[in-house]
Short mmCIF file of C-alpha atoms in Angstrom, two decimals:
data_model
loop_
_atom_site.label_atom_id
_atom_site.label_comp_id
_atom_site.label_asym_id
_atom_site.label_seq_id
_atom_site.Cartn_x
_atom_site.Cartn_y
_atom_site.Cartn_z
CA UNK A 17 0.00 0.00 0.00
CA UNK A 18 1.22 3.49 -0.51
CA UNK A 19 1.97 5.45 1.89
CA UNK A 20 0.59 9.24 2.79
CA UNK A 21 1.85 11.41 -0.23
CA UNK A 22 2.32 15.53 0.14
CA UNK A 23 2.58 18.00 -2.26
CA UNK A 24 4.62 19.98 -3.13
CA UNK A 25 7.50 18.69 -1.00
CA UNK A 26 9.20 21.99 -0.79
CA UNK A 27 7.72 25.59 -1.55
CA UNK A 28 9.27 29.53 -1.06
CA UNK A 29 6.57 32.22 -1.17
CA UNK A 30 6.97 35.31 -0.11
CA UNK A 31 5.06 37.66 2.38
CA UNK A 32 1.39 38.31 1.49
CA UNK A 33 0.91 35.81 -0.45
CA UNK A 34 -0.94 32.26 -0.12
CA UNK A 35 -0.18 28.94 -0.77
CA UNK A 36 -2.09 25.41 -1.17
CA UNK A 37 -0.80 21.99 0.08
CA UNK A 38 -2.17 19.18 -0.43
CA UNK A 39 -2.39 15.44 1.02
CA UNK A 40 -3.36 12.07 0.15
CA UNK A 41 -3.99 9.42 2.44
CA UNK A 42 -2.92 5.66 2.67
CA UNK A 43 -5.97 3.98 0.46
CA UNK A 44 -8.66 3.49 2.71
CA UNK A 45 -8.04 5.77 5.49
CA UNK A 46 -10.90 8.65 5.63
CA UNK A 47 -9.21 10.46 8.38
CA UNK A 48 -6.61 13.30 7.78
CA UNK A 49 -5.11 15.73 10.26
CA UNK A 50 -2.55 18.79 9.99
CA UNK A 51 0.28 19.89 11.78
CA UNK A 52 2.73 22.58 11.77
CA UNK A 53 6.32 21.90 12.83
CA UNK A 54 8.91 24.61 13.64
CA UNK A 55 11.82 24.51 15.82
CA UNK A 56 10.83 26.64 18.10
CA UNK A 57 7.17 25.66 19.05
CA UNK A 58 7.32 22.15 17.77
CA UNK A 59 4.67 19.87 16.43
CA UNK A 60 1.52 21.59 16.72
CA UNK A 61 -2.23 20.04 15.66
CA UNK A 62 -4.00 22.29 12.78
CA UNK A 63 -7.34 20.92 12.17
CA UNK A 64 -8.70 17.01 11.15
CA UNK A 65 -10.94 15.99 9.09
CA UNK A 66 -13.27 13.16 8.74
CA UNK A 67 -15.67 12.64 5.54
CA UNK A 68 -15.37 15.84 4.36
CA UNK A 69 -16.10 17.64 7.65
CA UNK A 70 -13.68 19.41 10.14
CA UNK A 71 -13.70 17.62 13.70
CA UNK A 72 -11.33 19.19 15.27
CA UNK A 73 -9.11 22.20 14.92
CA UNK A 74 -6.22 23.83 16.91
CA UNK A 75 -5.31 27.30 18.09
CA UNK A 76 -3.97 29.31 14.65
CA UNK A 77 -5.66 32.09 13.32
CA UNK A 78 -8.17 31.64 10.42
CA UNK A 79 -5.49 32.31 7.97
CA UNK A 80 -5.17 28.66 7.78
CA UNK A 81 -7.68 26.61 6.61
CA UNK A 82 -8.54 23.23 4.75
CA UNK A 83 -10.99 20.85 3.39
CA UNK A 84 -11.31 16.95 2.37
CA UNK A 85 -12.74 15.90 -0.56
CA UNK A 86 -14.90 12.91 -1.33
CA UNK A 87 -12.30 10.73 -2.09
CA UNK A 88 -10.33 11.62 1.04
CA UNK A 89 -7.75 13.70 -0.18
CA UNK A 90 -7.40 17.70 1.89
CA UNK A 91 -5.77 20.43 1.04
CA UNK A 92 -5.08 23.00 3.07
CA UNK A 93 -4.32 26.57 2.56
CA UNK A 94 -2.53 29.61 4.38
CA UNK A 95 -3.33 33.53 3.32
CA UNK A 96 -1.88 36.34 3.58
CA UNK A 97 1.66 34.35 4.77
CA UNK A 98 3.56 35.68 7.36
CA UNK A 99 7.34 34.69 7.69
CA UNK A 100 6.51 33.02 11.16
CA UNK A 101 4.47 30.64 8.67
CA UNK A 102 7.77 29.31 7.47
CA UNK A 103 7.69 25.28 8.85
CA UNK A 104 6.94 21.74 7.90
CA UNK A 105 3.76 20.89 7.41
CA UNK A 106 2.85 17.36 7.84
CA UNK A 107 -0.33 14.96 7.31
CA UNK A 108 -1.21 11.96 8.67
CA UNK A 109 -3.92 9.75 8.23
CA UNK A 110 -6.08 7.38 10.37
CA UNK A 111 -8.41 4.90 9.22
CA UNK A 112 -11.25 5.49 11.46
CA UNK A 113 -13.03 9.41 12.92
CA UNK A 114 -11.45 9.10 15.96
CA UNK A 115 -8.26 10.06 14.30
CA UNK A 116 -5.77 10.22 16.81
CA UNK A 117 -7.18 7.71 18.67
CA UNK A 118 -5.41 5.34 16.98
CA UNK A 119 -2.25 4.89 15.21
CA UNK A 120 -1.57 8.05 12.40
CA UNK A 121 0.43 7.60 9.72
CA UNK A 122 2.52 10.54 8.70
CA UNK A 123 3.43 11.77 5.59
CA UNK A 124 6.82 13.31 4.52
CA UNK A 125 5.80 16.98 4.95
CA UNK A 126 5.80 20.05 2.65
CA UNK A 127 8.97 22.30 3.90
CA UNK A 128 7.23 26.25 3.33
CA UNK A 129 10.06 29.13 3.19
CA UNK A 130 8.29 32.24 3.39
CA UNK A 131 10.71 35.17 2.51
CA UNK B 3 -4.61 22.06 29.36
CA UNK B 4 -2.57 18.98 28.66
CA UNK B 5 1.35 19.43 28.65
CA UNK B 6 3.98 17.01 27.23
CA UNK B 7 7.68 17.20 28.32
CA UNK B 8 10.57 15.38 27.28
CA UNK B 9 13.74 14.87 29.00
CA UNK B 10 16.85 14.75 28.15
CA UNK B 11 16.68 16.73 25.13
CA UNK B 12 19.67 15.27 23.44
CA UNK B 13 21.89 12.54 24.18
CA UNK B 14 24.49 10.86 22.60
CA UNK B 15 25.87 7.29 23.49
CA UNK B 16 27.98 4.30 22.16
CA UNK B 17 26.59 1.59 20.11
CA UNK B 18 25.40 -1.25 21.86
CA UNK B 19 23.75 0.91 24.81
CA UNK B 20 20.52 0.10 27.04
CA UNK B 21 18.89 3.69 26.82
CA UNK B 22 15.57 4.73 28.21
CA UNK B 23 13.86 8.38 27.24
CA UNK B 24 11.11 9.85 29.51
CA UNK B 25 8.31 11.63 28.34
CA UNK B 26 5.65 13.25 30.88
CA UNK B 27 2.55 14.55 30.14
CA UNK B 28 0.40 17.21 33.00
CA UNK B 29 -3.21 15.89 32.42
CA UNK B 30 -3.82 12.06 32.91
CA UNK B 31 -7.57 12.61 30.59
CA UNK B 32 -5.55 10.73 28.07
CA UNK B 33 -7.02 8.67 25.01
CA UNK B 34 -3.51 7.09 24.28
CA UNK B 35 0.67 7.73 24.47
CA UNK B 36 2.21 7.30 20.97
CA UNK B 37 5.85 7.00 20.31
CA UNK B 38 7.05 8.68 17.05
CA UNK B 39 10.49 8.62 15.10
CA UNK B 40 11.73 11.75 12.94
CA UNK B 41 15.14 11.61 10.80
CA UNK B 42 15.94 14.74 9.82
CA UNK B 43 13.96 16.44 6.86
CA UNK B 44 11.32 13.32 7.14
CA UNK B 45 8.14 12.48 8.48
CA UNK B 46 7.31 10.89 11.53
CA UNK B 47 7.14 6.94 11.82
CA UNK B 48 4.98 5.37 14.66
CA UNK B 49 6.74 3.35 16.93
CA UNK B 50 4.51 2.51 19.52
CA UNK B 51 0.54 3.07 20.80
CA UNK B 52 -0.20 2.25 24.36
CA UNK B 53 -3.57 2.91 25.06
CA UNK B 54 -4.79 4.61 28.29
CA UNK B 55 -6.03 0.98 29.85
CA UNK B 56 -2.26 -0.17 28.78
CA UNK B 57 0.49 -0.37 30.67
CA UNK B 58 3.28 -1.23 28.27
CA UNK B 59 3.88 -2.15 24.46
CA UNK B 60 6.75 -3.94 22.94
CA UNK B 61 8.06 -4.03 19.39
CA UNK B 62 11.18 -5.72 18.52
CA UNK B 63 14.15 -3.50 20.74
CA UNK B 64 11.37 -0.97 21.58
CA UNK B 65 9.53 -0.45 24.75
CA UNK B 66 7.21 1.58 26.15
CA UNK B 67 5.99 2.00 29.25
CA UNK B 68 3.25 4.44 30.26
CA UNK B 69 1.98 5.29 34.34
CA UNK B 70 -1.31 7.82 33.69
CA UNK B 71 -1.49 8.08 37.50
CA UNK B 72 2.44 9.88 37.60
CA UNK B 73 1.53 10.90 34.13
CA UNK B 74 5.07 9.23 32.92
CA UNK B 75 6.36 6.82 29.69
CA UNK B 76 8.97 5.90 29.26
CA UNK B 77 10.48 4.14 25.84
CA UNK B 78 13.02 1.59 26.25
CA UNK B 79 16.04 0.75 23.35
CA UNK B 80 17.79 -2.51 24.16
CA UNK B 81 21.19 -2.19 22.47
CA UNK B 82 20.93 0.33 20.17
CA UNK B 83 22.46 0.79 16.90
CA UNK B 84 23.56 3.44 14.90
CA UNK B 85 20.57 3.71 13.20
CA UNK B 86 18.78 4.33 16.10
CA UNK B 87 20.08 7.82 15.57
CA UNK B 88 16.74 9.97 15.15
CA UNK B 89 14.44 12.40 17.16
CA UNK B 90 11.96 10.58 19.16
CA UNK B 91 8.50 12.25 19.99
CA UNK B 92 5.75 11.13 22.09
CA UNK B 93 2.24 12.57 22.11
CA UNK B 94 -0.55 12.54 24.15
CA UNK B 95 -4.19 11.88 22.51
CA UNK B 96 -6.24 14.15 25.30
CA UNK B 97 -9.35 12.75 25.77
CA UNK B 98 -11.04 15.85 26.31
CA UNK B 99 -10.17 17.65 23.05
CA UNK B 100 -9.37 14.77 20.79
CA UNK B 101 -6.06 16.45 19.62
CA UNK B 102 -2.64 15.08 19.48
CA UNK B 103 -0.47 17.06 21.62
CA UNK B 104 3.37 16.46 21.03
CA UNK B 105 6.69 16.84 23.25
CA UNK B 106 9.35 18.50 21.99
CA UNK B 107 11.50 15.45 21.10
CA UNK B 108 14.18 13.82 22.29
CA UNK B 109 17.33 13.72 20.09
CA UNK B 110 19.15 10.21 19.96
CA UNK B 111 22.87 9.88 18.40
CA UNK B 112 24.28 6.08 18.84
CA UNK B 113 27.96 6.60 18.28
CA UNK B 114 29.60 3.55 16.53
#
């Protein structure tokens, strides 16, 4: 089975602008969660989705946001960037709604340079 | 609102080393303790799920140990290997918000 794919793997934007990542899931698995990974706050939850609806979602202004489609795939998407916004974002995927619950499978991460 | 600390932040010792790596966490409302792996640049690979009822997993070299009333785990390496060398992160599924909530890693070099 494949694993959780991300893309693009790396991206540089500058300030103001916004930028779309995107994830897909190991076959089968309907739940997909964010994070945001810097070195100086660490791995920090986004949002999750299960069948195309947001369960849960952390403490970052509504600059980021995301969505799932049907066939379990998200995106998510940052406006406006700041250069704090500079990180790795990683998915993971889950197989059932209670997400992390159970075991999450990471993906390699899109690295974001903001300039 | 839960809290997850890890301690030591790095350490470094020779092949062949018994290691353990504590993680603690301030609110015992836990769902699960997961133990992650991160080489550098990469994603994170599960290593380990102990679920709140648990008391320890084992995998291969690996294991982990969780206490929710001390609010401790602990993951164990038996003889570890060079390629041991990674971060390790545990996280802490709160059961009263659903969300994942990570340490700040532990950095592991196994010196050959």
């Amino acid at each position: 089975k494949a694993g959780v794919t991300q893309t693009p793997r790396y991206l540089i934007k500058t300030r103001g602008q916004q930028v779309t990542l995107s994830c897909s899931p190991i076959s089968g698995h309907r739940s997909v969660s964010w994070y945001q990974q810097t070195p100086g706050q660490g791995l920090q939850f986004l949002f999750e989705y299960f069948s195309e609806t947001q369960r849960n979602k952390g403490n970052f202004p509504g600059r980021f946001s995301g969505r799932q489609f049907s066939n379990s795939r998200s995106e998510m998407n940052v406006s406006t960037l700041e250069l704090g916004d500079s990180a790795l974002y990683l998915c993971a995927s889950s197989l059932s709604p209670t997400g992390a619950q159970e075991t999450q499978y990471f993906g390699p991460g899109t690295r974001l340079l903001v300039l | 609102k839960q809290e997850v600390t890890q301690i030591p932040a790095a350490l470094s010792v020779p092949e062949g080393e018994n290691l353990v790596l504590n993680c603690s966490f301030t609110d015992s409302a836990i769902y699960n303790l997961q133990w992650f792996r991160q080489d550098p640049g990469k994603g994170l690979t599960s290593l380990l799920l102990i679920q709140s009822s648990q008391r320890e997993q084992t995998s291969g070299r690996l294991n982990a140990s969780l206490d929710k009333s001390s609010g401790r785990s602990t993951l164990y390496i038996a003889a570890s290997q060079p390629g041991d060398s990674a971060t390790y992160l545990c996280a802490a599924t709160s059961s009263n918000t659903g969300k994942l909530i990570f340490g700040q890693g532990t950095t592991l070099q196994v010196k050959p």
